[in-house]
Coordinates of C-alpha atoms in Angstrom, one line a residue:
M1 CA 165.5 68.7 -1.2
L2 CA 167.5 68.3 2.2
T3 CA 165.1 65.4 2.9
L4 CA 165.6 63.8 -0.5
L5 CA 169.4 64.2 -0.2
M6 CA 169.6 62.5 3.2
T7 CA 167.5 59.6 1.9
F8 CA 169.7 59.1 -1.0
I9 CA 173.0 59.3 0.9
T10 CA 171.8 56.9 3.7
L11 CA 170.5 54.2 1.1
I12 CA 173.8 54.4 -1.0
F13 CA 175.9 54.1 2.2
V14 CA 174.1 50.9 3.5
M15 CA 174.1 49.3 0.1
L16 CA 177.7 49.9 -0.7
V17 CA 178.9 48.7 2.8
S18 CA 176.7 45.6 2.7
Y19 CA 177.7 44.6 -0.9
Q20 CA 181.4 45.2 -0.2
L21 CA 181.5 43.2 3.0
A22 CA 179.4 40.5 1.4
I23 CA 181.7 40.1 -1.7
K24 CA 184.8 40.3 0.5
H25 CA 183.9 37.2 2.5
Q26 CA 182.2 35.0 0.1
S27 CA 183.0 33.1 -3.2
L28 CA 180.3 32.7 -5.9
T29 CA 179.1 29.3 -4.9
A30 CA 175.5 28.0 -4.2
N31 CA 176.3 27.7 -0.6
S32 CA 177.6 31.2 -0.3
Y33 CA 174.7 32.8 -2.4
F34 CA 171.9 31.0 -0.7
M35 CA 173.3 30.3 2.8
A36 CA 176.1 32.9 3.3
S37 CA 178.6 30.2 3.4
R38 CA 177.2 29.0 6.6
K39 CA 179.5 31.6 8.5
L40 CA 176.9 34.0 10.1
S41 CA 177.6 35.1 13.6
Y42 CA 174.9 35.7 16.3
A43 CA 174.9 39.4 15.8
Y44 CA 174.1 39.1 12.1
I45 CA 171.5 36.3 12.7
A46 CA 169.7 38.4 15.4
G47 CA 169.9 41.7 13.3
S48 CA 168.6 39.9 10.2
M49 CA 165.9 37.9 12.0
M50 CA 164.7 40.8 13.7
L51 CA 164.6 43.2 10.8
T52 CA 163.1 40.7 8.5
N53 CA 160.3 40.3 11.1
T54 CA 160.0 44.0 12.2
S55 CA 158.8 45.0 8.7
I56 CA 156.9 47.9 7.6
D57 CA 153.5 46.1 8.2
Q58 CA 154.6 46.0 12.0
L59 CA 155.3 49.8 12.1
I60 CA 152.1 50.7 10.3
G61 CA 149.8 47.9 11.3
L62 CA 150.6 47.6 15.0
N63 CA 150.3 51.4 15.4
G64 CA 147.2 51.4 13.6
N65 CA 145.8 49.0 16.1
S66 CA 147.1 50.8 19.2
Y67 CA 145.6 54.0 17.7
S68 CA 142.1 52.5 17.3
N69 CA 142.0 49.9 20.1
N70 CA 144.7 49.2 22.8
L71 CA 147.9 47.1 23.1
S72 CA 146.3 43.8 22.6
S73 CA 147.7 43.3 19.1
I74 CA 151.1 43.2 20.8
A75 CA 150.5 39.5 21.6
W76 CA 151.5 38.6 18.0
E77 CA 154.9 40.1 18.9
V78 CA 155.8 39.3 22.4
T79 CA 154.3 35.8 22.7
A80 CA 156.7 35.0 19.7
V81 CA 159.4 34.5 22.4
I82 CA 158.1 31.1 23.4
P83 CA 158.4 29.7 19.8
M84 CA 161.8 31.2 19.5
V85 CA 162.8 29.3 22.7
I86 CA 161.5 26.2 21.2
L87 CA 163.5 27.0 18.0
A88 CA 166.7 27.5 20.0
L89 CA 166.2 24.2 22.1
F90 CA 164.7 21.7 19.6
F91 CA 164.2 22.7 16.0
L92 CA 167.6 24.5 15.3
P93 CA 169.7 21.6 16.7
R94 CA 167.8 19.2 14.5
F95 CA 167.9 21.4 11.3
M96 CA 171.7 22.0 11.7
K97 CA 172.5 18.4 12.5
E98 CA 170.7 17.4 9.2
R99 CA 172.3 20.4 7.3
F100 CA 169.2 21.4 5.7
I101 CA 168.8 24.3 3.3
T102 CA 165.1 24.5 3.0
L103 CA 162.3 23.2 5.3
P104 CA 160.7 21.2 2.6
E105 CA 163.9 19.0 2.6
F106 CA 162.8 18.0 6.3
I107 CA 159.4 17.2 4.9
S108 CA 160.8 15.0 2.2
L109 CA 163.0 13.1 4.6
H110 CA 159.8 12.4 6.8
Y111 CA 157.1 12.1 4.1
D112 CA 157.8 12.1 0.4
T113 CA 158.9 14.5 -2.4
V114 CA 155.3 15.2 -3.6
T115 CA 154.5 16.5 0.0
R116 CA 157.6 18.6 0.1
R117 CA 156.9 20.2 -3.3
Y118 CA 153.3 20.9 -2.3
I119 CA 154.4 22.7 0.7
S120 CA 157.1 24.5 -1.2
I121 CA 154.4 25.8 -3.8
L122 CA 152.3 27.1 -0.7
L123 CA 155.1 29.0 0.8
I124 CA 156.2 30.5 -2.6
L125 CA 152.6 31.6 -3.5
T126 CA 152.2 33.1 -0.1
Y127 CA 155.5 34.8 -0.3
T128 CA 155.0 36.2 -3.8
F129 CA 151.3 37.1 -3.8
V130 CA 150.9 38.2 0.0
L131 CA 153.9 39.0 2.1
S132 CA 156.2 40.6 -0.4
P133 CA 153.5 42.9 -2.0
A134 CA 152.3 43.9 1.4
S135 CA 155.8 45.2 2.5
L136 CA 156.1 47.2 -0.9
Y137 CA 152.6 48.7 -0.5
L138 CA 153.2 49.8 3.1
G139 CA 156.5 51.3 2.2
A140 CA 154.9 53.2 -0.7
I141 CA 152.1 54.7 1.5
T142 CA 154.5 55.8 4.3
I143 CA 156.8 57.6 1.8
N144 CA 153.9 59.3 0.1
K145 CA 152.6 60.4 3.4
I146 CA 155.9 61.9 4.5
F147 CA 157.0 63.6 1.1
N148 CA 153.5 64.3 -0.3
I149 CA 154.6 62.7 -3.6
Q150 CA 151.1 62.7 -4.9
E151 CA 150.9 66.6 -4.8
L152 CA 154.5 66.8 -5.9
L153 CA 154.0 64.7 -9.2
D154 CA 150.2 65.8 -9.5
F155 CA 149.3 62.1 -10.0
S156 CA 146.2 60.3 -8.7
Y157 CA 146.5 58.3 -5.5
P158 CA 146.6 54.9 -7.2
I159 CA 149.2 55.9 -9.8
T160 CA 151.5 57.5 -7.1
I161 CA 151.3 54.4 -4.9
S162 CA 151.9 52.2 -8.0
F163 CA 155.0 54.3 -9.1
L164 CA 156.5 54.2 -5.5
I165 CA 156.0 50.4 -5.3
V166 CA 157.8 50.0 -8.6
I167 CA 160.8 52.2 -7.4
I168 CA 161.1 50.4 -4.1
G169 CA 160.7 47.0 -5.7
L170 CA 163.3 47.4 -8.3
I171 CA 165.9 48.8 -5.8
G172 CA 165.1 46.0 -3.4
A173 CA 165.3 43.3 -6.1
A174 CA 168.7 44.5 -7.3
Y175 CA 169.9 44.4 -3.8
A176 CA 168.9 40.8 -3.0
I177 CA 169.6 39.4 -6.6
F178 CA 173.2 40.5 -6.8
G179 CA 174.2 40.2 -3.3
G180 CA 172.6 37.0 -2.1
L181 CA 172.0 36.0 1.6
G182 CA 175.3 37.4 2.8
A183 CA 174.6 40.9 1.6
V184 CA 171.0 40.7 2.8
A185 CA 172.1 39.6 6.3
I186 CA 174.6 42.4 6.5
S187 CA 172.4 45.2 5.2
D188 CA 169.7 43.8 7.5
T189 CA 172.0 44.4 10.5
I190 CA 173.1 47.9 9.4
N191 CA 169.6 48.9 8.7
G192 CA 168.5 47.2 12.1
V193 CA 170.9 49.7 13.9
F194 CA 169.2 52.5 12.2
L195 CA 165.7 51.2 12.7
L196 CA 166.4 50.6 16.5
F197 CA 167.3 54.4 16.7
F198 CA 163.9 55.5 15.3
I199 CA 161.9 52.7 17.2
F200 CA 163.1 54.5 20.3
F201 CA 163.4 58.1 19.1
V202 CA 159.9 58.6 17.5
P203 CA 158.0 57.6 20.7
I204 CA 160.4 59.7 22.9
L205 CA 160.0 62.8 20.6
G206 CA 156.3 62.2 20.5
L207 CA 156.0 62.1 24.1
Y208 CA 158.0 65.3 24.4
I209 CA 155.5 67.0 22.0
L210 CA 152.5 65.6 23.6
G211 CA 153.6 67.0 26.8
N212 CA 154.1 70.5 25.4
S213 CA 157.8 70.4 25.5
S214 CA 157.9 68.1 28.6
F215 CA 158.7 64.4 28.2
Y216 CA 157.5 63.6 31.7
Q217 CA 154.2 65.3 31.1
G218 CA 153.7 63.3 28.0
I219 CA 154.3 60.1 29.9
N220 CA 151.8 61.3 32.6
I221 CA 149.2 62.0 29.9
I222 CA 149.6 58.4 28.5
F223 CA 149.4 56.7 31.9
H224 CA 146.6 58.8 33.4
Q225 CA 144.4 59.7 30.5
S226 CA 142.6 56.6 29.2
P227 CA 145.0 54.2 30.8
E228 CA 142.8 51.3 29.4
K229 CA 144.7 51.8 26.0
L230 CA 147.7 50.4 27.8
N231 CA 146.0 47.1 28.3
M232 CA 147.7 44.1 26.5
I233 CA 145.0 41.7 27.5
G234 CA 142.5 41.9 24.8
G235 CA 138.9 41.4 25.5
V236 CA 136.4 39.5 23.4
K237 CA 135.5 42.4 21.2
D238 CA 139.2 43.4 20.7
T239 CA 141.1 42.6 17.4
V240 CA 143.3 40.1 19.3
P241 CA 141.4 38.5 22.3
F242 CA 143.8 37.2 25.0
S243 CA 142.3 33.7 24.7
T244 CA 143.7 33.5 21.1
I245 CA 147.2 33.4 22.5
F246 CA 146.6 29.7 23.6
T247 CA 145.0 28.6 20.4
G248 CA 145.8 29.8 16.9
M249 CA 148.2 32.4 17.6
F250 CA 150.7 30.1 19.3
M251 CA 150.7 27.8 16.4
A252 CA 150.9 30.7 13.9
N253 CA 154.0 32.1 15.7
L254 CA 155.4 28.5 16.0
F255 CA 155.1 28.3 12.1
Y256 CA 156.6 31.7 11.6
W257 CA 159.6 31.3 13.9
C258 CA 160.4 27.5 13.5
T259 CA 159.3 26.6 10.0
N260 CA 159.1 29.8 7.8
Q261 CA 161.9 29.7 5.2
A262 CA 162.4 33.4 5.3
T263 CA 163.1 33.2 8.9
I264 CA 164.8 30.0 9.6
Q265 CA 167.2 30.3 6.7
K266 CA 169.2 33.0 8.7
C267 CA 169.8 30.8 11.8
M268 CA 170.5 27.7 9.7
A269 CA 173.3 29.6 8.0
A270 CA 175.1 30.1 11.4
K271 CA 178.7 29.1 11.6
S272 CA 177.9 26.9 14.7
L273 CA 174.9 25.8 16.8
E274 CA 176.0 27.9 19.7
E275 CA 176.1 31.1 17.4
G276 CA 172.7 30.2 16.1
Q277 CA 171.1 29.6 19.5
K278 CA 172.6 32.9 20.7
G279 CA 171.2 34.8 17.7
V280 CA 167.7 33.3 18.1
L281 CA 167.5 34.2 21.8
L282 CA 168.9 37.6 21.3
T283 CA 166.1 38.1 18.8
G284 CA 163.7 36.8 21.5
F285 CA 165.0 39.6 23.8
F286 CA 164.3 42.1 21.1
K287 CA 160.8 40.8 20.6
L288 CA 160.1 41.4 24.3
T289 CA 161.4 44.9 24.5
L290 CA 160.8 46.6 21.1
P291 CA 157.1 45.9 20.6
I292 CA 156.1 48.5 23.4
F293 CA 158.2 51.1 21.7
L294 CA 156.8 50.0 18.3
M295 CA 153.2 50.6 19.4
M296 CA 153.8 53.7 21.5
P297 CA 153.5 56.1 18.4
G298 CA 149.8 54.8 17.9
L299 CA 148.9 55.7 21.6
I300 CA 150.6 59.1 21.1
A301 CA 148.8 59.7 17.8
W302 CA 145.5 58.9 19.6
H303 CA 146.1 61.6 22.2
I304 CA 147.4 64.3 19.8
F305 CA 144.6 63.8 17.0
K306 CA 141.7 62.7 19.1
N307 CA 140.0 66.1 18.4
N308 CA 140.7 65.6 14.7
P309 CA 140.6 61.9 14.3
I310 CA 142.7 60.2 11.5
I311 CA 140.4 58.6 8.8
H312 CA 142.3 55.4 8.3
S313 CA 144.1 53.8 11.5
D314 CA 147.0 52.6 9.1
L315 CA 147.8 56.2 8.6
A316 CA 148.5 57.0 12.3
Y317 CA 152.2 56.2 12.4
P318 CA 153.1 58.1 9.0
Q319 CA 151.0 61.1 10.1
L320 CA 152.7 61.3 13.6
V321 CA 156.1 61.0 12.1
T322 CA 155.2 63.8 9.3
M323 CA 154.3 66.0 12.3
I324 CA 157.1 65.5 14.8
L325 CA 160.3 64.9 12.8
P326 CA 162.5 67.8 11.7
L327 CA 162.9 68.3 8.0
W328 CA 166.5 67.0 7.8
M329 CA 165.6 63.8 9.9
K330 CA 162.8 62.9 7.6
G331 CA 165.2 61.9 4.9
F332 CA 167.1 59.8 7.3
F333 CA 163.8 58.2 8.6
V334 CA 162.6 57.4 4.9
A335 CA 165.8 55.7 4.1
V336 CA 165.5 53.5 7.2
I337 CA 161.9 52.8 6.2
I338 CA 162.9 51.9 2.7
G339 CA 165.6 49.8 4.2
A340 CA 163.1 48.0 6.3
V341 CA 160.9 47.4 3.3
M342 CA 163.8 46.1 1.3
S343 CA 165.0 43.9 4.1
H344 CA 161.6 42.2 4.3
F345 CA 161.3 42.0 0.5
N346 CA 164.8 40.8 0.2
A347 CA 164.4 38.1 2.6
I348 CA 161.3 36.8 0.9
I349 CA 162.9 37.0 -2.5
N350 CA 165.9 35.0 -1.4
A351 CA 163.8 32.5 0.4
S352 CA 161.5 32.0 -2.6
S353 CA 164.5 31.5 -4.9
T354 CA 166.1 29.0 -2.5
L355 CA 162.8 26.9 -2.4
I356 CA 162.5 26.9 -6.3
T357 CA 166.1 26.2 -6.9
F358 CA 166.6 23.5 -4.4
D359 CA 163.1 22.0 -4.3
F360 CA 162.2 22.0 -8.0
F361 CA 165.3 22.8 -10.2
K362 CA 168.1 21.0 -8.7
P363 CA 166.4 17.6 -8.4
L364 CA 165.9 17.8 -12.2
F365 CA 169.7 18.3 -12.7
L366 CA 171.6 16.5 -10.1
N367 CA 175.0 17.1 -11.6
I368 CA 174.5 20.9 -12.1
T369 CA 177.3 23.2 -11.1
D370 CA 177.1 26.0 -8.6
H371 CA 177.5 28.5 -11.3
Y372 CA 174.3 27.6 -13.0
L373 CA 172.4 27.1 -9.7
V374 CA 173.2 30.7 -8.7
R375 CA 172.3 32.0 -12.3
F376 CA 168.9 30.3 -12.1
G377 CA 168.4 31.6 -8.6
K378 CA 169.0 35.0 -9.7
L379 CA 166.4 34.6 -12.6
V380 CA 163.9 33.2 -10.2
S381 CA 164.4 36.3 -8.0
I382 CA 163.8 38.5 -10.8
I383 CA 160.5 36.8 -11.7
V384 CA 159.3 36.8 -8.0
A385 CA 160.1 40.4 -7.7
L386 CA 158.3 41.4 -10.8
V387 CA 155.1 39.5 -9.8
S388 CA 155.2 41.2 -6.3
I389 CA 155.5 44.5 -7.7
L390 CA 152.5 43.9 -9.9
V391 CA 150.4 42.5 -7.1
A392 CA 151.2 45.1 -4.5
P393 CA 149.1 48.0 -5.7
L394 CA 145.9 45.8 -5.3
L395 CA 146.3 46.1 -1.6
M396 CA 145.1 49.6 -1.6
Y397 CA 141.7 48.5 -1.8
A398 CA 141.8 46.1 1.2
P399 CA 138.9 47.1 3.4
E400 CA 140.5 46.2 6.8
G401 CA 143.8 47.2 8.5
I402 CA 146.6 45.7 6.6
Y403 CA 148.3 43.9 9.7
M404 CA 145.2 41.8 10.4
I405 CA 144.6 41.1 6.7
L406 CA 148.1 39.6 6.5
R407 CA 147.6 37.5 9.6
R408 CA 144.2 36.2 8.2
F409 CA 145.7 35.3 4.9
T410 CA 148.8 33.6 6.3
G411 CA 146.4 31.2 8.1
F412 CA 145.7 29.8 4.6
F413 CA 149.0 27.7 4.8
N414 CA 150.7 28.0 8.2
M415 CA 148.5 25.6 10.3
P416 CA 148.9 22.5 8.2
V417 CA 152.6 23.1 7.7
I418 CA 153.3 23.3 11.3
A419 CA 150.9 20.4 12.1
I420 CA 152.8 18.2 9.5
V421 CA 156.2 19.4 10.9
L422 CA 155.4 18.8 14.5
Y423 CA 153.9 15.4 13.8
A424 CA 157.2 14.4 12.2
F425 CA 159.1 15.6 15.1
F426 CA 157.1 13.5 17.7
R427 CA 156.5 10.5 15.4
S428 CA 159.8 10.8 13.4
N429 CA 159.9 6.9 12.5
Y430 CA 156.1 6.6 11.7
T431 CA 154.6 9.1 9.3
S432 CA 152.2 8.9 6.4
A433 CA 152.7 10.9 3.3
L434 CA 149.0 10.1 2.3
A435 CA 147.9 11.8 5.6
A436 CA 150.1 14.9 5.0
K437 CA 148.6 15.3 1.4
I438 CA 145.0 14.9 2.7
V439 CA 145.7 17.4 5.6
L440 CA 147.1 20.0 3.1
I441 CA 144.1 19.6 0.8
F442 CA 141.5 19.6 3.8
H443 CA 143.0 22.8 5.2
A444 CA 143.1 24.5 1.9
F445 CA 139.5 23.8 1.1
I446 CA 138.1 24.6 4.7
Y447 CA 140.1 27.6 5.3
G448 CA 139.8 29.0 1.8
I449 CA 136.1 28.5 1.5
F450 CA 134.6 29.0 4.9
I451 CA 137.1 31.5 6.4
L452 CA 138.5 33.6 3.5
Y453 CA 135.6 33.4 1.2
L454 CA 132.3 32.9 3.2
N455 CA 133.7 34.6 6.4
F456 CA 132.1 32.1 8.7
D457 CA 134.2 33.4 11.6
K458 CA 132.4 36.7 11.3
I459 CA 129.0 35.2 10.8
F460 CA 129.2 33.2 13.9
N461 CA 131.3 35.7 15.9
I462 CA 134.4 33.5 16.4
N463 CA 137.8 35.0 16.0
F464 CA 139.7 33.6 12.9
I465 CA 142.7 33.0 15.2
H466 CA 140.6 30.5 17.2
C467 CA 139.5 28.9 13.9
M468 CA 143.1 28.4 13.0
G469 CA 143.8 26.8 16.3
I470 CA 140.9 24.4 15.8
L471 CA 141.9 23.4 12.5
F472 CA 145.4 22.8 13.7
F473 CA 144.1 20.2 16.2
I474 CA 141.8 18.6 13.7
E475 CA 144.6 18.1 11.3
L476 CA 146.9 16.5 14.0
I477 CA 144.1 14.0 14.6
L478 CA 143.8 13.4 10.9
L479 CA 147.6 12.7 10.6
E480 CA 147.3 10.3 13.4
I481 CA 144.1 8.4 12.2
I482 CA 145.0 8.2 8.6
G483 CA 148.7 7.3 9.5
K484 CA 147.4 4.5 11.7
F485 CA 144.8 2.9 9.4
F486 CA 146.2 3.6 5.9
I487 CA 149.5 3.8 4.0
V488 CA 152.4 4.4 6.4
K489 CA 156.0 5.4 5.7
K490 CA 158.3 3.8 8.5
N491 CA 161.3 6.0 8.4
N492 CA 164.3 3.9 9.1
F493 CA 166.6 6.6 8.0
V494 CA 170.1 7.2 9.2
E495 CA 170.7 10.8 10.5
N496 CA 173.1 12.7 8.1
V497 CA 175.1 14.3 10.7
S498 CA 177.0 17.3 9.4
K499 CA 180.8 17.2 10.2
D500 CA 181.6 20.7 9.0
I501 CA 179.4 22.5 11.5
I502 CA 180.0 22.7 15.2
L503 CA 177.0 21.2 17.0
M504 CA 177.9 22.0 20.6
Q505 CA 175.1 23.8 22.3
W506 CA 175.3 27.2 24.0
P507 CA 176.0 26.4 27.7
H508 CA 173.4 29.1 28.8
V509 CA 170.8 28.3 26.3
K510 CA 168.3 26.9 28.9
S511 CA 168.8 29.5 31.7
V512 CA 168.4 32.5 29.1
S513 CA 165.3 30.7 27.8
I514 CA 163.7 30.6 31.3
L515 CA 164.5 34.4 31.8
L516 CA 162.9 35.2 28.5
I517 CA 159.7 33.4 29.5
I518 CA 159.7 35.1 32.9
F519 CA 160.0 38.5 31.4
L520 CA 157.1 37.8 29.1
I521 CA 154.8 37.0 32.1
L522 CA 156.1 40.2 33.9
L523 CA 155.3 42.2 30.7
Y524 CA 151.7 41.0 30.6
I525 CA 151.2 41.7 34.3
T526 CA 152.6 45.3 34.0
F527 CA 150.5 46.2 31.0
S528 CA 147.2 44.8 32.3
P529 CA 144.2 45.7 34.6
F530 CA 146.5 44.3 37.4
G531 CA 149.2 46.9 36.4
I532 CA 149.4 50.3 34.8
A533 CA 146.4 49.7 32.6
N534 CA 144.5 50.3 35.9
Q535 CA 145.5 53.3 38.0
S536 CA 144.0 51.9 41.1
M537 CA 146.3 48.8 41.0
V538 CA 149.6 50.7 40.8
N539 CA 150.4 50.1 44.5
G540 CA 152.2 47.7 46.8
K541 CA 150.2 44.7 45.9
Y542 CA 151.2 45.1 42.1
F543 CA 154.9 45.5 43.0
F544 CA 154.8 42.6 45.4
I545 CA 153.5 40.3 42.6
I546 CA 156.1 41.4 40.2
L547 CA 158.9 40.9 42.9
S548 CA 157.7 37.4 43.7
I549 CA 157.7 36.3 40.1
L550 CA 161.1 37.9 39.6
L551 CA 162.6 36.1 42.6
G552 CA 161.0 32.9 41.6
G553 CA 162.5 33.2 38.0
L554 CA 165.9 33.9 39.3
T555 CA 165.7 31.0 41.6
L556 CA 165.0 28.8 38.6
V557 CA 167.8 30.2 36.6
I558 CA 170.3 29.7 39.5
L559 CA 169.2 26.1 40.0
T560 CA 169.6 25.6 36.1
E561 CA 173.1 27.1 36.0
S562 CA 174.1 25.2 39.3
K563 CA 173.2 21.9 37.7
Y564 CA 175.2 22.7 34.4
Y565 CA 178.3 23.8 36.5
L566 CA 178.1 20.6 38.7
K567 CA 177.8 18.4 35.5
C568 CA 180.9 20.1 34.1
R569 CA 182.9 19.6 37.2
K570 CA 182.1 15.8 37.1

């Protein structure tokens, strides 16, 4: 009873505060509903982007992978800092200069309206049928594990999970539909603070219990008993081989952080370019520091339950939390988990609604008022939410861990989109709408038939992430060849520079970007056979390597900052 009461109180608190703050600072216009009036500060941007990304599939999926394998799956998280640096330095200035609301607007500018709508459809289908249902499903299984809802209600497992999905989905839908992006961003930030607490608290408490009431003994067990599980450099047989970082994974992360509507909509709603860049790079800092804590519970669960193994790796995190948290704190934790689910769910609903409203509905009614745009957006949000709720229960029959299933399915659309966008960036005045359409159809056919249906990657023992990378480069070549020999659109467009958004860059954007990349390299050295994943390497040689890289990085930053100040003095 106490657990349920804590859950209810926390949820109501976050919802009321978020809604009141959002309503206080916005009028009911399309710009305020879909883009938070373009007044988001860097703190709200970072909090919202981080929580949209740090969804329940990360908590469940990453810990499932660290429980069953090692830390190699962390590559999806920490290497995202490179695309985020690219977003801050290149993509965001371009998007804000042109005052885009949706990514397909950029596509329309460089290709044509048909290509724009085709990509919108791909994004909407993926949001509605894959990403949104996954967040609802994972939230449901976590709550069921902690509260034992199945036993409490005396339902079968499928009915229990379906019931929880409906409850979470309806609450989350109401949250997004009536509050808009402003309420979503504020609630994400509040939920983000709570989530940060548990991201740090769960592994700390887990280590304390693992070490028999000794935190340091728990650390000692993690470092000295099976240190190979601390290895971030995945081997050929691991879920995420290290080599995939340089092929499909980089492109997939580039898509997610630079072109995914649910992600970039937050930073494009910044009140200035400087605020947007600070928000993006602060998110990058979180992506380097939080994943270790995110995946640590899986390692702790492996040590605690190794004599009584967990049947399904996706249950490692919920089972550990159920064991270690006191009763009163479980309610608070469940509220935070529901908040994380709703944040991810809300972001996807809002992004889907924005795409449908601005890419399909508004072009049909050019003189439509903001009132009707918002009404239509809310109606679309309701439909998207209901479809996601209906699809989510089907995921309980998925044969693999949910995290890798999501990554596998997102490969269906992310490679052609990022290829088309990158090509437009580098060949901005020379693009082919025909080439873009052929690439989209080519990828859908090849990836859908040979990877998702026939599983060629498994038959020939090639990681599907490599397949994504191969397809990306093939599609870039197709864009160039078809654009060169067939119908070409020469874009002699005049940039629509926004006058109501401050486009001055953050002075320290380059130096902070360099520091983030240096920290990424240090992280990989630390959690590798050259560092703590190999006991014999924790010696002077290892620390000399770390010190050398750190000094080199600091030198680069000092040089960059010196050039900036000299330029300012001139």
